[in-house]
mmCIF file of C-alpha atoms and ligand atoms in Angstrom:
data_model
loop_
_atom_site.group_PDB
_atom_site.id
_atom_site.type_symbol
_atom_site.label_atom_id
_atom_site.label_comp_id
_atom_site.label_asym_id
_atom_site.label_seq_id
_atom_site.Cartn_x
_atom_site.Cartn_y
_atom_site.Cartn_z
ATOM 1 C CA UNK A 7 132.731 124.349 107.166
ATOM 2 C CA UNK A 8 133.761 121.632 109.627
ATOM 3 C CA UNK A 9 132.277 121.396 113.124
ATOM 4 C CA UNK A 10 134.389 122.449 116.084
ATOM 5 C CA UNK A 11 135.656 119.747 118.432
ATOM 6 C CA UNK A 12 133.366 121.057 121.189
ATOM 7 C CA UNK A 13 130.275 120.841 118.945
ATOM 8 C CA UNK A 14 131.153 117.222 118.210
ATOM 9 C CA UNK A 15 132.005 116.331 121.803
ATOM 10 C CA UNK A 16 128.829 117.903 123.235
ATOM 11 C CA UNK A 17 126.497 115.408 124.934
ATOM 12 C CA UNK A 18 129.442 112.997 125.408
ATOM 13 C CA UNK A 19 128.031 111.714 128.717
ATOM 14 C CA UNK A 20 124.600 111.122 127.168
ATOM 15 C CA UNK A 21 126.240 109.310 124.268
ATOM 16 C CA UNK A 22 128.122 106.974 126.556
ATOM 17 C CA UNK A 23 124.949 106.228 128.533
ATOM 18 C CA UNK A 24 123.088 105.509 125.290
ATOM 19 C CA UNK A 25 125.741 102.949 124.376
ATOM 20 C CA UNK A 26 125.560 101.295 127.792
ATOM 21 C CA UNK A 27 121.801 101.281 128.370
ATOM 22 C CA UNK A 28 120.335 100.935 124.924
ATOM 23 C CA UNK A 29 123.038 98.842 123.272
ATOM 24 C CA UNK A 30 125.307 96.759 125.537
ATOM 25 C CA UNK A 31 122.681 96.156 128.215
ATOM 26 C CA UNK A 32 120.287 94.968 125.503
ATOM 27 C CA UNK A 33 122.701 92.521 123.918
ATOM 28 C CA UNK A 34 124.728 94.387 121.289
ATOM 29 C CA UNK A 35 128.181 92.922 121.891
ATOM 30 C CA UNK A 36 130.349 93.880 118.924
ATOM 31 C CA UNK A 37 132.956 96.222 120.386
ATOM 32 C CA UNK A 38 133.626 97.936 117.079
ATOM 33 C CA UNK A 39 129.926 98.802 116.822
ATOM 34 C CA UNK A 40 129.802 100.097 120.407
ATOM 35 C CA UNK A 41 132.915 102.209 119.874
ATOM 36 C CA UNK A 42 131.614 103.580 116.588
ATOM 37 C CA UNK A 43 128.327 104.608 118.191
ATOM 38 C CA UNK A 44 130.240 106.208 121.034
ATOM 39 C CA UNK A 45 132.084 108.345 118.471
ATOM 40 C CA UNK A 46 129.344 109.451 116.063
ATOM 41 C CA UNK A 47 127.667 112.665 117.342
ATOM 42 C CA UNK A 48 124.041 111.625 116.955
ATOM 43 C CA UNK A 49 122.788 115.034 118.164
ATOM 44 C CA UNK A 50 124.063 116.617 114.948
ATOM 45 C CA UNK A 51 121.859 114.309 112.835
ATOM 46 C CA UNK A 52 118.525 115.403 114.329
ATOM 47 C CA UNK A 53 116.693 118.748 113.941
ATOM 48 C CA UNK A 54 118.152 121.389 116.310
ATOM 49 C CA UNK A 55 114.967 121.548 118.415
ATOM 50 C CA UNK A 56 115.230 117.802 119.157
ATOM 51 C CA UNK A 57 118.938 117.635 120.003
ATOM 52 C CA UNK A 58 118.263 117.097 123.699
ATOM 53 C CA UNK A 59 116.358 113.906 122.794
ATOM 54 C CA UNK A 60 118.998 112.556 120.413
ATOM 55 C CA UNK A 61 120.400 109.976 122.843
ATOM 56 C CA UNK A 62 117.113 108.440 123.992
ATOM 57 C CA UNK A 63 116.147 105.083 122.512
ATOM 58 C CA UNK A 64 113.574 106.276 120.003
ATOM 59 C CA UNK A 65 113.224 107.201 116.372
ATOM 60 C CA UNK A 66 112.836 110.953 115.749
ATOM 61 C CA UNK A 67 111.347 112.899 112.829
ATOM 62 C CA UNK A 68 113.838 114.324 110.299
ATOM 63 C CA UNK A 69 111.324 116.030 107.942
ATOM 64 C CA UNK A 70 109.533 114.854 104.748
ATOM 65 C CA UNK A 71 107.676 112.269 106.907
ATOM 66 C CA UNK A 72 110.883 110.302 107.479
ATOM 67 C CA UNK A 73 112.649 109.301 110.690
ATOM 68 C CA UNK A 74 116.126 108.694 112.088
ATOM 69 C CA UNK A 75 116.122 105.094 113.383
ATOM 70 C CA UNK A 76 116.311 104.357 117.109
ATOM 71 C CA UNK A 77 119.859 103.747 118.461
ATOM 72 C CA UNK A 78 119.199 100.112 119.447
ATOM 73 C CA UNK A 79 118.074 99.264 115.889
ATOM 74 C CA UNK A 80 121.130 100.991 114.413
ATOM 75 C CA UNK A 81 123.388 99.026 116.772
ATOM 76 C CA UNK A 82 121.631 95.727 116.129
ATOM 77 C CA UNK A 83 121.610 96.147 112.344
ATOM 78 C CA UNK A 84 125.258 97.195 112.302
ATOM 79 C CA UNK A 85 126.215 94.159 114.373
ATOM 80 C CA UNK A 86 124.195 91.780 112.192
ATOM 81 C CA UNK A 87 126.060 92.915 109.079
ATOM 82 C CA UNK A 88 129.260 91.536 110.655
ATOM 83 C CA UNK A 89 131.428 94.169 108.987
ATOM 84 C CA UNK A 90 135.189 94.161 108.822
ATOM 85 C CA UNK A 91 137.343 97.142 107.973
ATOM 86 C CA UNK A 92 138.004 96.066 104.362
ATOM 87 C CA UNK A 93 134.334 95.686 103.497
ATOM 88 C CA UNK A 94 132.310 97.466 100.878
ATOM 89 C CA UNK A 95 128.751 98.177 102.004
ATOM 90 C CA UNK A 96 125.595 99.318 100.262
ATOM 91 C CA UNK A 97 122.985 101.214 102.286
ATOM 92 C CA UNK A 98 119.480 101.902 100.953
ATOM 93 C CA UNK A 99 117.762 104.847 102.700
ATOM 94 C CA UNK A 100 120.401 107.411 103.728
ATOM 95 C CA UNK A 101 117.838 109.375 105.741
ATOM 96 C CA UNK A 102 119.557 111.530 108.351
ATOM 97 C CA UNK A 103 122.937 109.958 107.500
ATOM 98 C CA UNK A 104 123.435 108.699 111.058
ATOM 99 C CA UNK A 105 123.468 104.993 110.180
ATOM 100 C CA UNK A 106 125.654 105.895 107.191
ATOM 101 C CA UNK A 107 128.232 107.441 109.535
ATOM 102 C CA UNK A 108 128.219 104.340 111.741
ATOM 103 C CA UNK A 109 128.788 102.144 108.670
ATOM 104 C CA UNK A 110 131.587 104.456 107.503
ATOM 105 C CA UNK A 111 133.313 103.924 110.867
ATOM 106 C CA UNK A 112 133.092 100.134 110.445
ATOM 107 C CA UNK A 113 133.793 99.474 106.766
ATOM 108 C CA UNK A 114 136.206 100.639 104.094
ATOM 109 C CA UNK A 115 133.641 102.076 101.699
ATOM 110 C CA UNK A 116 129.963 102.903 101.971
ATOM 111 C CA UNK A 117 127.666 103.435 99.000
ATOM 112 C CA UNK A 118 124.413 105.038 100.126
ATOM 113 C CA UNK A 119 121.215 105.698 98.177
ATOM 114 C CA UNK A 120 118.329 108.017 99.120
ATOM 115 C CA UNK A 121 115.227 108.640 96.998
ATOM 116 C CA UNK A 122 114.305 112.074 98.418
ATOM 117 C CA UNK A 123 116.689 114.666 97.010
ATOM 118 C CA UNK A 124 116.469 117.200 99.874
ATOM 119 C CA UNK A 125 117.157 114.537 102.475
ATOM 120 C CA UNK A 126 120.040 112.975 100.534
ATOM 121 C CA UNK A 127 121.710 116.305 99.837
ATOM 122 C CA UNK A 128 121.405 117.508 103.435
ATOM 123 C CA UNK A 129 122.934 114.284 104.760
ATOM 124 C CA UNK A 130 125.801 114.430 102.300
ATOM 125 C CA UNK A 131 126.553 117.987 103.385
ATOM 126 C CA UNK A 132 126.510 117.005 107.043
ATOM 127 C CA UNK A 133 128.713 113.934 106.546
ATOM 128 C CA UNK A 134 131.158 116.043 104.501
ATOM 129 C CA UNK A 135 131.328 118.542 107.368
ATOM 130 C CA UNK A 136 132.086 115.660 109.710
ATOM 131 C CA UNK A 137 134.975 114.700 107.378
ATOM 132 C CA UNK A 138 133.718 111.286 106.278
ATOM 133 C CA UNK A 139 135.619 110.569 103.067
ATOM 134 C CA UNK A 140 134.710 106.929 102.441
ATOM 135 C CA UNK A 141 131.047 107.484 101.531
ATOM 136 C CA UNK A 142 129.648 107.721 98.003
ATOM 137 C CA UNK A 143 126.133 109.150 97.563
ATOM 138 C CA UNK A 144 123.361 108.737 95.041
ATOM 139 C CA UNK A 145 119.786 110.028 94.735
ATOM 140 C CA UNK A 146 117.938 107.144 93.149
ATOM 141 C CA UNK A 147 115.434 104.326 93.700
ATOM 142 C CA UNK A 148 117.541 102.009 95.838
ATOM 143 C CA UNK A 149 115.289 98.996 95.237
ATOM 144 C CA UNK A 150 117.367 98.633 92.055
ATOM 145 C CA UNK A 151 120.580 98.550 94.084
ATOM 146 C CA UNK A 152 123.730 100.185 92.641
ATOM 147 C CA UNK A 153 124.844 97.850 89.918
ATOM 148 C CA UNK A 154 128.060 99.602 88.784
ATOM 149 C CA UNK A 155 129.648 99.148 92.181
ATOM 150 C CA UNK A 156 128.426 95.590 92.917
ATOM 151 C CA UNK A 157 129.103 93.111 94.421
ATOM 152 C CA UNK A 158 128.932 94.162 98.082
ATOM 153 C CA UNK A 159 130.109 92.396 101.238
ATOM 154 C CA UNK A 160 126.989 93.640 103.001
ATOM 155 C CA UNK A 161 123.745 95.442 102.157
ATOM 156 C CA UNK A 162 121.521 97.293 104.634
ATOM 157 C CA UNK A 163 118.003 98.456 103.853
ATOM 158 C CA UNK A 164 116.709 100.974 106.382
ATOM 159 C CA UNK A 165 113.069 101.028 105.229
ATOM 160 C CA UNK A 166 110.425 98.300 105.295
ATOM 161 C CA UNK A 167 109.167 96.201 102.391
ATOM 162 C CA UNK A 168 107.083 93.057 101.813
ATOM 163 C CA UNK A 169 109.667 91.099 99.821
ATOM 164 C CA UNK A 170 113.400 91.473 99.297
ATOM 165 C CA UNK A 171 114.000 93.399 96.046
ATOM 166 C CA UNK A 172 115.653 90.791 93.758
ATOM 167 C CA UNK A 173 118.409 93.136 92.423
ATOM 168 C CA UNK A 174 119.764 93.459 95.963
ATOM 169 C CA UNK A 175 120.309 89.701 96.314
ATOM 170 C CA UNK A 176 122.020 89.676 92.906
ATOM 171 C CA UNK A 177 124.413 92.394 94.070
ATOM 172 C CA UNK A 178 125.497 90.602 97.236
ATOM 173 C CA UNK A 179 128.840 88.750 97.321
ATOM 174 C CA UNK A 180 128.908 85.051 98.023
ATOM 175 C CA UNK A 181 129.033 84.790 101.829
ATOM 176 C CA UNK A 182 127.685 88.337 102.114
ATOM 177 C CA UNK A 183 124.872 89.488 104.427
ATOM 178 C CA UNK A 184 121.802 91.563 103.716
ATOM 179 C CA UNK A 185 119.764 93.040 106.564
ATOM 180 C CA UNK A 186 116.222 94.172 105.790
ATOM 181 C CA UNK A 187 112.909 94.847 107.611
ATOM 182 C CA UNK A 188 110.289 92.597 105.965
ATOM 183 C CA UNK A 189 106.566 92.825 106.641
ATOM 184 C CA UNK A 190 103.504 95.035 106.226
ATOM 185 C CA UNK A 191 103.062 98.740 106.978
ATOM 186 C CA UNK A 192 102.366 98.229 110.689
ATOM 187 C CA UNK A 193 105.297 96.048 111.651
ATOM 188 C CA UNK A 194 108.129 94.112 110.136
ATOM 189 C CA UNK A 195 110.643 91.447 111.055
ATOM 190 C CA UNK A 196 114.248 92.437 110.891
ATOM 191 C CA UNK A 197 115.613 89.719 108.617
ATOM 192 C CA UNK A 198 119.182 88.635 107.915
ATOM 193 C CA UNK A 199 119.768 87.033 104.541
ATOM 194 C CA UNK A 200 123.020 85.249 103.814
ATOM 195 C CA UNK A 201 124.019 84.295 100.303
ATOM 196 C CA UNK A 202 125.953 81.029 100.032
ATOM 197 C CA UNK A 203 126.874 79.378 96.742
ATOM 198 C CA UNK A 204 123.859 80.794 94.956
ATOM 199 C CA UNK A 205 121.440 79.800 97.766
ATOM 200 C CA UNK A 206 119.931 82.206 100.266
ATOM 201 C CA UNK A 207 119.395 81.563 103.964
ATOM 202 C CA UNK A 208 116.972 83.772 105.826
ATOM 203 C CA UNK A 209 116.611 84.374 109.549
ATOM 204 C CA UNK A 210 114.207 86.677 111.484
ATOM 205 C CA UNK A 211 115.842 88.355 114.440
ATOM 206 C CA UNK A 212 113.530 91.033 115.845
ATOM 207 C CA UNK A 213 110.250 92.914 115.486
ATOM 208 C CA UNK A 214 110.632 96.414 114.110
ATOM 209 C CA UNK A 215 108.792 99.302 112.524
ATOM 210 C CA UNK A 216 110.339 101.284 109.694
ATOM 211 C CA UNK A 217 108.972 103.756 107.151
ATOM 212 C CA UNK A 218 108.151 102.397 103.676
ATOM 213 C CA UNK A 219 110.720 101.423 101.096
ATOM 214 C CA UNK A 220 109.199 103.083 98.049
ATOM 215 C CA UNK A 221 110.186 102.091 94.532
ATOM 216 C CA UNK A 222 110.074 99.652 91.639
ATOM 217 C CA UNK A 223 110.567 96.614 93.908
ATOM 218 C CA UNK A 224 108.933 98.140 97.000
ATOM 219 C CA UNK A 225 105.769 100.026 97.991
ATOM 220 C CA UNK A 226 104.171 102.566 95.690
ATOM 221 C CA UNK A 227 103.866 106.104 96.989
ATOM 222 C CA UNK A 228 100.183 105.696 97.994
ATOM 223 C CA UNK A 229 100.780 102.822 100.375
ATOM 224 C CA UNK A 230 99.967 99.855 98.121
ATOM 225 C CA UNK A 231 102.555 97.348 97.144
HETATM 226 N N1 SAH B 20 119.019 105.050 108.397
HETATM 227 C C1 SAH B 20 118.195 106.200 108.313
HETATM 228 C C2 SAH B 20 116.744 105.774 108.167
HETATM 229 C C3 SAH B 20 115.915 106.786 107.510
HETATM 230 S S1 SAH B 20 114.250 106.335 107.192
HETATM 231 C C4 SAH B 20 118.375 107.046 109.561
HETATM 232 O O1 SAH B 20 118.600 106.475 110.630
HETATM 233 O O2 SAH B 20 118.275 108.255 109.478
HETATM 234 C C5 SAH B 20 114.375 105.545 105.637
HETATM 235 C C6 SAH B 20 114.836 106.365 104.464
HETATM 236 O O3 SAH B 20 114.706 105.536 103.296
HETATM 237 C C7 SAH B 20 114.020 107.612 104.183
HETATM 238 O O4 SAH B 20 114.869 108.724 104.121
HETATM 239 C C8 SAH B 20 113.368 107.326 102.809
HETATM 240 O O5 SAH B 20 113.216 108.469 101.999
HETATM 241 C C9 SAH B 20 114.367 106.348 102.208
HETATM 242 N N2 SAH B 20 113.846 105.506 101.131
HETATM 243 C C10 SAH B 20 112.620 104.937 101.019
HETATM 244 N N3 SAH B 20 112.544 104.238 99.868
HETATM 245 C C11 SAH B 20 113.756 104.348 99.247
HETATM 246 C C12 SAH B 20 114.308 103.843 98.035
HETATM 247 N N4 SAH B 20 113.612 103.065 97.192
HETATM 248 N N5 SAH B 20 115.586 104.165 97.713
HETATM 249 C C13 SAH B 20 116.326 104.944 98.546
HETATM 250 N N6 SAH B 20 115.859 105.462 99.702
HETATM 251 C C14 SAH B 20 114.589 105.160 100.054
#
């Protein structure tokens, strides 16, 4: 069942303030990103008891030891991908589905992979109820990428890892951008990788802290790489 307009519009003032204070005032300039984040009802992506905190600039727990990323990070990562409306994007780590919705507002098609079945299924249900029709879902180890649908204009990894999983570089278009938190368990550097004529350029843009990317080309479940 779809949400009512009033459920979606709730917290509209908080949402607008979030966009001003936590995004534009901190340097996110891309108007399409700001507009997208002013449209997506973030309060519907967090547990009901935490809805009143949905528009503050922090990550929040979404169950299974995972988190919904803080708004500033979502804005920054979305801007760094440099998406245009004809783009095809791959997202690794669907989580709450909030970042997925923002990507779906900005690109033509979003392919999103989540390794935890309950989380992936709940997000798909929510995004269906919000009438997003340009998202394709998969429960899988996203460190392998999604080969059948490659290449992608942009790839976003929303969990931290020590090294870029090689299949993800292979699945990026020439000229495409990959945004990924790289580092240890305590902190990572948000890194933008651009593929150009078979070469890769890498640039660190910010400090960040994400949960672990777990899989064949990531961390193992017990914390060791
Ligand atoms: N963008 C999400 C972030 C969620 S946290 C949000 O804002 O809600 C990161 C997510 O990545 C978690 O749900 C975790 O289960 C998932 N994840 C970790 N390793 C993964 C992998 N190898 N493949 C797919 N998803 C993975």
